[in-house]
Amino acid sequence: MNSSLQGLVEAVTLCFEGLNGSCSRIVYTSALRVPLYLLFTVIVILIVSGNLLVICIILFSPHLQMATNYLILSLSVAGLLLGGLVLPASMVRSLETCWYFGEAFCDFHSTADIILCNTTVWHLTFISIDRYLAVCHPMHYQNRLTKRLYIAMIASSWGLSSVFGFAITLSNLEVVIKENFQKTCVGGCFALHAKEIGVEYSIVFYFIPVSIIVSVYSRVFFVARKHSKLIYSYTHNPKALNPSKDLKATKTLGIVIGNFLFCWTPFFMCNIIDPIVNHSIPSFLYEVLMWIAYLNTMFNPLIYAFFYRWFRETTKVLLNKLFKQF
């Protein structure tokens, strides 16, 4: 056990006492577990409520039911499912350091975790491509990006993530437990830390999408800024440098992408480095970085609330209608 954690650990026991083949359990002190249970519960509630609000706003607002918002709607569905289906069990596993929900639910949980996290990455990739076409090719934007194409983007995001998620679960890969040897034990559910998929997983669902997102966004920001300066040169209005619709939308997209990079980069870098250092990175650090990554799903609805006027205005209308009924 890492010496830096000794002050946080109350005891080291078994997940299932008296059972041969039980995984070991690290019992954290109550001073650590209780605040973290409260913190993780708040995170889960914010993820579920925030993404549910985005879904309701788009579904119950006819003027927002445009093809562009289908990507945001699908992204929020992934966030809602992640918060409702995956994170409660992840919270217990992280803080109790054991899996008490059975092998079948472990397979379901691991598969859902991989699918929902990775489909988020590809949704952000397609959202950046959508913004690129809107800003850099506005004359062809409406004709090229049809409703059918948006549905294809959404289906590709879910499909690629689902194929990879089920492939990992059904292949029944041996997993690496952090004492530097491979084994299976009762009370463990470690699918995301499989040695055989670490590098491939990071390349397919992080480095390739991030390369696309960063390159596309850099071009979008450059063009949007250029458009804003052209407007200023024709109007000579100092305010024209700021209110450009494309530039504002591009800056908001930049915040969404920056949030994604901030939350997910540490986990994927850890996933790449771990095999190089013979899987010596502690499980505790993996859990911390995984929860930082989950925060991405919580922050996205907050970004909409602060930076999208349509989100704030529609929220007010829906809340007013809701309170009038009571």
mmCIF file of C-alpha atoms in Angstrom:
data_model
loop_
_atom_site.group_PDB
_atom_site.id
_atom_site.type_symbol
_atom_site.label_atom_id
_atom_site.label_comp_id
_atom_site.label_asym_id
_atom_site.label_seq_id
_atom_site.Cartn_x
_atom_site.Cartn_y
_atom_site.Cartn_z
ATOM 1 C CA MET A 1 0.000 0.000 0.000
ATOM 2 C CA ASN A 2 1.240 3.491 -0.830
ATOM 3 C CA SER A 3 2.788 5.118 2.236
ATOM 4 C CA SER A 4 1.140 8.430 1.373
ATOM 5 C CA LEU A 5 -2.281 6.833 2.032
ATOM 6 C CA GLN A 6 -1.473 5.312 5.408
ATOM 7 C CA GLY A 7 -2.984 8.201 7.343
ATOM 8 C CA LEU A 8 -6.245 7.793 5.417
ATOM 9 C CA VAL A 9 -6.567 4.022 5.885
ATOM 10 C CA GLU A 10 -8.296 2.476 8.887
ATOM 11 C CA ALA A 11 -7.669 -1.190 8.057
ATOM 12 C CA VAL A 12 -6.997 -3.650 5.247
ATOM 13 C CA THR A 13 -9.459 -6.561 5.166
ATOM 14 C CA LEU A 14 -11.288 -8.682 2.582
ATOM 15 C CA CYS A 15 -14.321 -7.722 0.531
ATOM 16 C CA PHE A 16 -15.986 -10.976 1.603
ATOM 17 C CA GLU A 17 -14.687 -12.316 4.904
ATOM 18 C CA GLY A 18 -14.179 -16.077 4.987
ATOM 19 C CA LEU A 19 -14.492 -16.458 1.214
ATOM 20 C CA ASN A 20 -11.567 -17.955 -0.679
ATOM 21 C CA GLY A 21 -10.505 -15.794 -3.580
ATOM 22 C CA SER A 22 -11.919 -12.580 -2.120
ATOM 23 C CA CYS A 23 -10.318 -9.316 -3.159
ATOM 24 C CA SER A 24 -8.639 -7.278 -0.469
ATOM 25 C CA ARG A 25 -10.474 -4.209 0.822
ATOM 26 C CA ILE A 26 -8.875 -0.966 1.923
ATOM 27 C CA VAL A 27 -11.066 0.592 4.604
ATOM 28 C CA TYR A 28 -10.693 4.363 4.521
ATOM 29 C CA THR A 29 -11.284 6.386 7.667
ATOM 30 C CA SER A 30 -14.729 7.865 8.327
ATOM 31 C CA ALA A 31 -13.162 11.326 8.212
ATOM 32 C CA LEU A 32 -12.389 10.657 4.534
ATOM 33 C CA ARG A 33 -15.344 8.518 3.461
ATOM 34 C CA VAL A 34 -18.225 10.612 4.835
ATOM 35 C CA PRO A 35 -17.222 13.910 3.139
ATOM 36 C CA LEU A 36 -16.474 12.065 -0.105
ATOM 37 C CA TYR A 37 -19.851 10.307 -0.053
ATOM 38 C CA LEU A 38 -21.494 13.714 0.326
ATOM 39 C CA LEU A 39 -19.333 15.235 -2.417
ATOM 40 C CA PHE A 40 -19.930 12.389 -4.876
ATOM 41 C CA THR A 41 -23.668 12.431 -4.144
ATOM 42 C CA VAL A 42 -23.806 16.154 -4.949
ATOM 43 C CA ILE A 43 -21.867 15.508 -8.175
ATOM 44 C CA VAL A 44 -24.296 12.757 -9.225
ATOM 45 C CA ILE A 45 -27.325 14.961 -8.465
ATOM 46 C CA LEU A 46 -25.868 17.881 -10.451
ATOM 47 C CA ILE A 47 -25.031 15.637 -13.414
ATOM 48 C CA VAL A 48 -28.500 14.079 -13.519
ATOM 49 C CA SER A 49 -30.461 17.293 -12.917
ATOM 50 C CA GLY A 50 -28.310 19.452 -15.213
ATOM 51 C CA ASN A 51 -28.460 17.117 -18.186
ATOM 52 C CA LEU A 52 -32.151 16.383 -17.601
ATOM 53 C CA LEU A 53 -32.808 20.126 -17.702
ATOM 54 C CA VAL A 54 -31.009 20.454 -21.055
ATOM 55 C CA ILE A 55 -33.040 17.545 -22.470
ATOM 56 C CA CYS A 56 -36.343 19.047 -21.281
ATOM 57 C CA ILE A 57 -35.470 22.484 -22.627
ATOM 58 C CA ILE A 58 -34.759 21.150 -26.127
ATOM 59 C CA LEU A 59 -37.680 18.692 -26.210
ATOM 60 C CA PHE A 60 -40.301 21.160 -24.956
ATOM 61 C CA SER A 61 -39.115 24.163 -26.973
ATOM 62 C CA PRO A 62 -40.164 23.859 -30.630
ATOM 63 C CA HIS A 63 -37.873 26.718 -31.697
ATOM 64 C CA LEU A 64 -34.875 24.777 -30.367
ATOM 65 C CA GLN A 65 -35.722 21.544 -32.153
ATOM 66 C CA MET A 66 -33.301 22.185 -34.988
ATOM 67 C CA ALA A 67 -30.814 19.699 -36.390
ATOM 68 C CA THR A 68 -27.818 21.422 -34.737
ATOM 69 C CA ASN A 69 -29.261 20.895 -31.274
ATOM 70 C CA TYR A 70 -29.724 17.163 -31.839
ATOM 71 C CA LEU A 71 -26.033 16.727 -31.010
ATOM 72 C CA ILE A 72 -26.431 18.650 -27.737
ATOM 73 C CA LEU A 73 -29.561 16.639 -26.935
ATOM 74 C CA SER A 74 -27.791 13.326 -27.539
ATOM 75 C CA LEU A 75 -24.766 14.504 -25.535
ATOM 76 C CA SER A 76 -27.056 15.332 -22.607
ATOM 77 C CA VAL A 77 -28.752 11.917 -22.842
ATOM 78 C CA ALA A 78 -25.314 10.311 -22.474
ATOM 79 C CA GLY A 79 -24.614 12.526 -19.457
ATOM 80 C CA LEU A 80 -27.960 11.688 -17.862
ATOM 81 C CA LEU A 81 -27.411 7.943 -18.289
ATOM 82 C CA LEU A 82 -23.872 8.197 -16.960
ATOM 83 C CA GLY A 83 -25.048 10.024 -13.854
ATOM 84 C CA GLY A 84 -28.045 7.768 -13.268
ATOM 85 C CA LEU A 85 -26.739 4.305 -14.198
ATOM 86 C CA VAL A 86 -22.970 4.361 -13.739
ATOM 87 C CA LEU A 87 -21.872 6.846 -11.103
ATOM 88 C CA PRO A 88 -23.860 5.631 -8.046
ATOM 89 C CA ALA A 89 -22.195 2.196 -8.264
ATOM 90 C CA SER A 90 -18.856 3.814 -9.101
ATOM 91 C CA MET A 91 -19.147 5.911 -5.960
ATOM 92 C CA VAL A 92 -19.574 2.814 -3.776
ATOM 93 C CA ARG A 93 -16.729 0.983 -5.539
ATOM 94 C CA SER A 94 -14.372 3.948 -5.188
ATOM 95 C CA LEU A 95 -15.007 4.526 -1.494
ATOM 96 C CA GLU A 96 -15.459 0.922 -0.344
ATOM 97 C CA THR A 97 -12.718 -0.364 -2.727
ATOM 98 C CA CYS A 98 -14.888 -3.434 -3.445
ATOM 99 C CA TRP A 99 -17.634 -4.407 -5.847
ATOM 100 C CA TYR A 100 -20.786 -5.673 -4.098
ATOM 101 C CA PHE A 101 -23.237 -5.739 -7.021
ATOM 102 C CA GLY A 102 -22.427 -9.046 -8.677
ATOM 103 C CA GLU A 103 -20.519 -10.107 -11.761
ATOM 104 C CA ALA A 104 -23.387 -9.543 -14.202
ATOM 105 C CA PHE A 105 -23.884 -5.948 -13.126
ATOM 106 C CA CYS A 106 -20.105 -5.463 -13.204
ATOM 107 C CA ASP A 107 -20.134 -6.351 -16.913
ATOM 108 C CA PHE A 108 -23.098 -4.047 -17.538
ATOM 109 C CA HIS A 109 -21.577 -1.230 -15.489
ATOM 110 C CA SER A 110 -18.176 -1.470 -17.188
ATOM 111 C CA THR A 111 -19.728 -1.589 -20.644
ATOM 112 C CA ALA A 112 -22.043 1.359 -19.928
ATOM 113 C CA ASP A 113 -19.162 3.340 -18.420
ATOM 114 C CA ILE A 114 -17.004 2.887 -21.523
ATOM 115 C CA ILE A 115 -19.861 3.574 -23.965
ATOM 116 C CA LEU A 116 -21.205 6.677 -22.235
ATOM 117 C CA CYS A 117 -17.825 8.276 -21.579
ATOM 118 C CA ASN A 118 -16.524 7.638 -25.076
ATOM 119 C CA THR A 119 -19.676 8.703 -26.893
ATOM 120 C CA THR A 120 -19.276 12.057 -25.117
ATOM 121 C CA VAL A 121 -15.846 12.447 -26.718
ATOM 122 C CA TRP A 122 -17.148 11.780 -30.217
ATOM 123 C CA HIS A 123 -20.162 14.055 -29.723
ATOM 124 C CA LEU A 124 -17.773 16.901 -28.893
ATOM 125 C CA THR A 125 -15.775 16.022 -31.999
ATOM 126 C CA PHE A 126 -18.834 16.270 -34.247
ATOM 127 C CA ILE A 127 -19.979 19.469 -32.511
ATOM 128 C CA SER A 128 -16.618 21.058 -33.350
ATOM 129 C CA ILE A 129 -16.957 19.901 -36.978
ATOM 130 C CA ASP A 130 -20.482 21.365 -37.096
ATOM 131 C CA ARG A 131 -19.152 24.729 -35.874
ATOM 132 C CA TYR A 132 -16.319 24.558 -38.413
ATOM 133 C CA LEU A 133 -18.755 24.177 -41.299
ATOM 134 C CA ALA A 134 -21.056 26.886 -39.923
ATOM 135 C CA VAL A 135 -18.243 29.441 -39.615
ATOM 136 C CA CYS A 136 -15.865 28.491 -42.434
ATOM 137 C CA HIS A 137 -18.417 27.405 -45.058
ATOM 138 C CA PRO A 138 -21.615 29.317 -44.217
ATOM 139 C CA MET A 139 -22.894 29.344 -47.806
ATOM 140 C CA HIS A 140 -23.022 25.542 -47.947
ATOM 141 C CA TYR A 141 -23.790 24.907 -44.274
ATOM 142 C CA GLN A 142 -27.568 24.534 -44.539
ATOM 143 C CA ASN A 143 -27.365 22.370 -47.655
ATOM 144 C CA ARG A 144 -24.594 20.040 -46.500
ATOM 145 C CA LEU A 145 -25.647 19.438 -42.904
ATOM 146 C CA THR A 146 -29.064 17.865 -43.274
ATOM 147 C CA LYS A 147 -31.123 16.249 -40.551
ATOM 148 C CA ARG A 148 -30.068 12.853 -41.889
ATOM 149 C CA LEU A 149 -26.378 13.757 -41.550
ATOM 150 C CA TYR A 150 -26.818 14.834 -37.925
ATOM 151 C CA ILE A 151 -28.531 11.539 -37.179
ATOM 152 C CA ALA A 152 -25.579 9.761 -38.831
ATOM 153 C CA MET A 153 -23.158 11.701 -36.593
ATOM 154 C CA ILE A 154 -25.095 10.712 -33.483
ATOM 155 C CA ALA A 155 -25.377 7.086 -34.597
ATOM 156 C CA SER A 156 -21.634 6.974 -35.319
ATOM 157 C CA SER A 157 -20.814 8.331 -31.853
ATOM 158 C CA TRP A 158 -22.972 5.766 -30.097
ATOM 159 C CA GLY A 159 -22.111 2.942 -32.514
ATOM 160 C CA LEU A 160 -18.323 3.211 -32.312
ATOM 161 C CA SER A 161 -18.408 3.502 -28.528
ATOM 162 C CA SER A 162 -20.834 0.567 -28.218
ATOM 163 C CA VAL A 163 -18.755 -1.734 -30.428
ATOM 164 C CA PHE A 164 -15.625 -0.957 -28.425
ATOM 165 C CA GLY A 165 -17.424 -1.244 -25.080
ATOM 166 C CA PHE A 166 -18.998 -4.618 -25.839
ATOM 167 C CA ALA A 167 -15.740 -5.882 -27.371
ATOM 168 C CA ILE A 168 -13.910 -5.209 -24.116
ATOM 169 C CA THR A 169 -16.586 -6.870 -21.980
ATOM 170 C CA LEU A 170 -17.194 -9.915 -24.189
ATOM 171 C CA SER A 171 -13.490 -10.588 -24.777
ATOM 172 C CA ASN A 172 -13.189 -11.242 -21.030
ATOM 173 C CA LEU A 173 -9.702 -9.726 -20.791
ATOM 174 C CA GLU A 174 -7.670 -10.368 -17.688
ATOM 175 C CA VAL A 175 -7.283 -7.229 -15.632
ATOM 176 C CA VAL A 176 -4.374 -5.697 -13.855
ATOM 177 C CA ILE A 177 -4.646 -5.167 -10.145
ATOM 178 C CA LYS A 178 -2.093 -2.693 -8.914
ATOM 179 C CA GLU A 179 0.164 -5.107 -7.063
ATOM 180 C CA ASN A 180 1.838 -5.756 -10.432
ATOM 181 C CA PHE A 181 0.297 -9.133 -11.195
ATOM 182 C CA GLN A 182 -2.779 -10.339 -13.022
ATOM 183 C CA LYS A 183 -5.576 -12.250 -11.367
ATOM 184 C CA THR A 184 -9.300 -12.276 -10.866
ATOM 185 C CA CYS A 185 -10.886 -12.167 -7.432
ATOM 186 C CA VAL A 186 -14.358 -11.923 -5.925
ATOM 187 C CA GLY A 187 -15.345 -8.354 -5.205
ATOM 188 C CA GLY A 188 -13.383 -6.725 -8.006
ATOM 189 C CA CYS A 189 -14.589 -4.867 -11.085
ATOM 190 C CA PHE A 190 -11.622 -3.368 -12.911
ATOM 191 C CA ALA A 191 -12.551 -3.396 -16.612
ATOM 192 C CA LEU A 192 -11.287 0.117 -17.362
ATOM 193 C CA HIS A 193 -7.769 -0.749 -16.214
ATOM 194 C CA ALA A 194 -7.149 -3.671 -18.570
ATOM 195 C CA LYS A 195 -3.504 -3.875 -19.618
ATOM 196 C CA GLU A 196 -4.312 -5.021 -23.140
ATOM 197 C CA ILE A 197 -6.534 -2.058 -24.011
ATOM 198 C CA GLY A 198 -4.833 0.882 -22.283
ATOM 199 C CA VAL A 199 -2.932 2.338 -25.245
ATOM 200 C CA GLU A 200 -5.505 1.456 -27.932
ATOM 201 C CA TYR A 201 -8.308 2.813 -25.755
ATOM 202 C CA SER A 202 -6.514 6.132 -25.286
ATOM 203 C CA ILE A 203 -5.640 6.496 -28.968
ATOM 204 C CA VAL A 204 -9.141 5.758 -30.315
ATOM 205 C CA PHE A 205 -11.117 7.703 -27.720
ATOM 206 C CA TYR A 206 -8.791 10.521 -26.808
ATOM 207 C CA PHE A 207 -5.808 11.330 -29.013
ATOM 208 C CA ILE A 208 -7.532 10.973 -32.391
ATOM 209 C CA PRO A 209 -10.665 12.960 -31.359
ATOM 210 C CA VAL A 210 -8.586 15.595 -29.566
ATOM 211 C CA SER A 211 -6.352 16.040 -32.618
ATOM 212 C CA ILE A 212 -9.448 16.618 -34.747
ATOM 213 C CA ILE A 213 -11.076 18.926 -32.197
ATOM 214 C CA VAL A 214 -8.007 21.118 -31.620
ATOM 215 C CA SER A 215 -7.126 21.465 -35.305
ATOM 216 C CA VAL A 216 -10.720 22.205 -36.317
ATOM 217 C CA TYR A 217 -11.302 24.627 -33.455
ATOM 218 C CA SER A 218 -8.070 26.517 -34.197
ATOM 219 C CA ARG A 219 -9.279 27.073 -37.755
ATOM 220 C CA VAL A 220 -12.764 28.068 -36.584
ATOM 221 C CA PHE A 221 -11.448 30.615 -34.099
ATOM 222 C CA PHE A 222 -9.124 32.145 -36.709
ATOM 223 C CA VAL A 223 -11.931 32.519 -39.274
ATOM 224 C CA ALA A 224 -14.453 33.828 -36.721
ATOM 225 C CA ARG A 225 -11.954 36.420 -35.560
ATOM 226 C CA LYS A 226 -11.300 37.408 -39.169
ATOM 227 C CA HIS A 227 -15.042 37.800 -39.797
ATOM 228 C CA SER A 228 -15.363 40.027 -36.751
ATOM 229 C CA LYS A 229 -12.525 42.270 -37.954
ATOM 230 C CA LEU A 230 -14.095 42.518 -41.411
ATOM 231 C CA ILE A 231 -17.384 43.622 -39.860
ATOM 232 C CA TYR A 232 -15.505 46.273 -37.901
ATOM 233 C CA SER A 233 -13.658 47.490 -41.017
ATOM 234 C CA TYR A 234 -16.960 48.031 -42.849
ATOM 235 C CA THR A 235 -18.969 49.499 -39.967
ATOM 236 C CA HIS A 236 -16.210 51.212 -37.953
ATOM 237 C CA ASN A 237 -18.217 50.281 -34.901
ATOM 238 C CA PRO A 238 -15.945 49.280 -31.968
ATOM 239 C CA LYS A 239 -18.721 47.058 -30.626
ATOM 240 C CA ALA A 240 -18.554 44.981 -33.779
ATOM 241 C CA LEU A 241 -15.390 43.319 -32.521
ATOM 242 C CA ASN A 242 -17.336 41.639 -29.709
ATOM 243 C CA PRO A 243 -20.923 40.861 -30.679
ATOM 244 C CA SER A 244 -20.091 38.723 -33.702
ATOM 245 C CA LYS A 245 -22.421 35.755 -33.354
ATOM 246 C CA ASP A 246 -19.875 33.348 -34.818
ATOM 247 C CA LEU A 247 -17.123 34.609 -32.523
ATOM 248 C CA LYS A 248 -19.286 34.289 -29.400
ATOM 249 C CA ALA A 249 -20.387 30.787 -30.340
ATOM 250 C CA THR A 250 -16.780 29.860 -31.096
ATOM 251 C CA LYS A 251 -15.565 31.127 -27.729
ATOM 252 C CA THR A 252 -18.288 29.120 -25.994
ATOM 253 C CA LEU A 253 -17.247 26.035 -27.939
ATOM 254 C CA GLY A 254 -13.686 26.726 -26.827
ATOM 255 C CA ILE A 255 -14.803 26.687 -23.195
ATOM 256 C CA VAL A 256 -16.618 23.371 -23.731
ATOM 257 C CA ILE A 257 -13.521 21.864 -25.347
ATOM 258 C CA GLY A 258 -11.220 23.341 -22.686
ATOM 259 C CA ASN A 259 -13.429 21.789 -20.017
ATOM 260 C CA PHE A 260 -13.137 18.416 -21.753
ATOM 261 C CA LEU A 261 -9.341 18.635 -22.019
ATOM 262 C CA PHE A 262 -8.995 19.709 -18.382
ATOM 263 C CA CYS A 263 -11.139 16.839 -17.109
ATOM 264 C CA TRP A 264 -10.033 13.957 -19.339
ATOM 265 C CA THR A 265 -6.357 14.586 -20.163
ATOM 266 C CA PRO A 266 -4.956 13.463 -16.755
ATOM 267 C CA PHE A 267 -6.813 10.135 -16.897
ATOM 268 C CA PHE A 268 -5.778 9.289 -20.452
ATOM 269 C CA MET A 269 -2.169 10.316 -19.833
ATOM 270 C CA CYS A 270 -2.199 8.025 -16.806
ATOM 271 C CA ASN A 271 -3.644 5.258 -18.982
ATOM 272 C CA ILE A 272 -0.757 5.675 -21.437
ATOM 273 C CA ILE A 273 1.997 5.931 -18.811
ATOM 274 C CA ASP A 274 0.809 3.040 -16.618
ATOM 275 C CA PRO A 275 1.936 0.188 -18.950
ATOM 276 C CA ILE A 276 5.290 1.944 -19.438
ATOM 277 C CA VAL A 277 5.939 1.931 -15.669
ATOM 278 C CA ASN A 278 4.825 -1.711 -15.335
ATOM 279 C CA HIS A 279 1.385 -0.807 -13.975
ATOM 280 C CA SER A 280 2.823 0.753 -10.825
ATOM 281 C CA ILE A 281 0.405 3.709 -10.699
ATOM 282 C CA PRO A 282 -1.765 3.307 -7.549
ATOM 283 C CA SER A 283 -5.455 2.466 -7.910
ATOM 284 C CA PHE A 284 -6.249 5.409 -5.656
ATOM 285 C CA LEU A 285 -4.789 7.836 -8.213
ATOM 286 C CA TYR A 286 -6.762 6.119 -10.981
ATOM 287 C CA GLU A 287 -9.979 6.611 -9.008
ATOM 288 C CA VAL A 288 -9.226 10.294 -8.376
ATOM 289 C CA LEU A 289 -8.488 10.962 -12.050
ATOM 290 C CA MET A 290 -11.580 9.021 -13.138
ATOM 291 C CA TRP A 291 -13.824 11.186 -10.967
ATOM 292 C CA ILE A 292 -12.172 14.325 -12.311
ATOM 293 C CA ALA A 293 -13.024 13.014 -15.779
ATOM 294 C CA TYR A 294 -16.662 12.444 -14.734
ATOM 295 C CA LEU A 295 -16.857 16.136 -13.792
ATOM 296 C CA ASN A 296 -16.852 16.946 -17.510
ATOM 297 C CA THR A 297 -20.450 15.717 -17.694
ATOM 298 C CA MET A 298 -21.417 17.971 -14.796
ATOM 299 C CA PHE A 299 -19.766 21.105 -16.188
ATOM 300 C CA ASN A 300 -21.329 21.001 -19.677
ATOM 301 C CA PRO A 301 -24.881 22.004 -18.583
ATOM 302 C CA LEU A 302 -23.371 24.739 -16.376
ATOM 303 C CA ILE A 303 -21.537 26.116 -19.418
ATOM 304 C CA TYR A 304 -24.821 26.212 -21.326
ATOM 305 C CA ALA A 305 -26.446 28.068 -18.429
ATOM 306 C CA PHE A 306 -23.747 30.733 -18.264
ATOM 307 C CA PHE A 307 -22.908 31.243 -21.935
ATOM 308 C CA TYR A 308 -26.038 30.401 -23.986
ATOM 309 C CA ARG A 309 -28.789 33.003 -23.859
ATOM 310 C CA TRP A 310 -31.335 30.584 -25.364
ATOM 311 C CA PHE A 311 -30.668 28.198 -22.478
ATOM 312 C CA ARG A 312 -31.237 30.840 -19.786
ATOM 313 C CA GLU A 313 -34.323 32.322 -21.417
ATOM 314 C CA THR A 314 -35.965 28.967 -22.086
ATOM 315 C CA THR A 315 -35.181 27.807 -18.546
ATOM 316 C CA LYS A 316 -36.993 30.837 -17.138
ATOM 317 C CA VAL A 317 -40.030 30.183 -19.331
ATOM 318 C CA LEU A 318 -40.216 26.507 -18.379
ATOM 319 C CA LEU A 319 -39.773 27.227 -14.664
ATOM 320 C CA ASN A 320 -42.474 29.910 -14.767
ATOM 321 C CA LYS A 321 -44.892 27.475 -16.404
ATOM 322 C CA LEU A 322 -43.993 24.798 -13.880
ATOM 323 C CA PHE A 323 -44.520 27.015 -10.826
ATOM 324 C CA LYS A 324 -47.817 28.369 -12.181
ATOM 325 C CA GLN A 325 -49.209 24.826 -12.212
ATOM 326 C CA PHE A 326 -48.571 24.577 -8.478
#
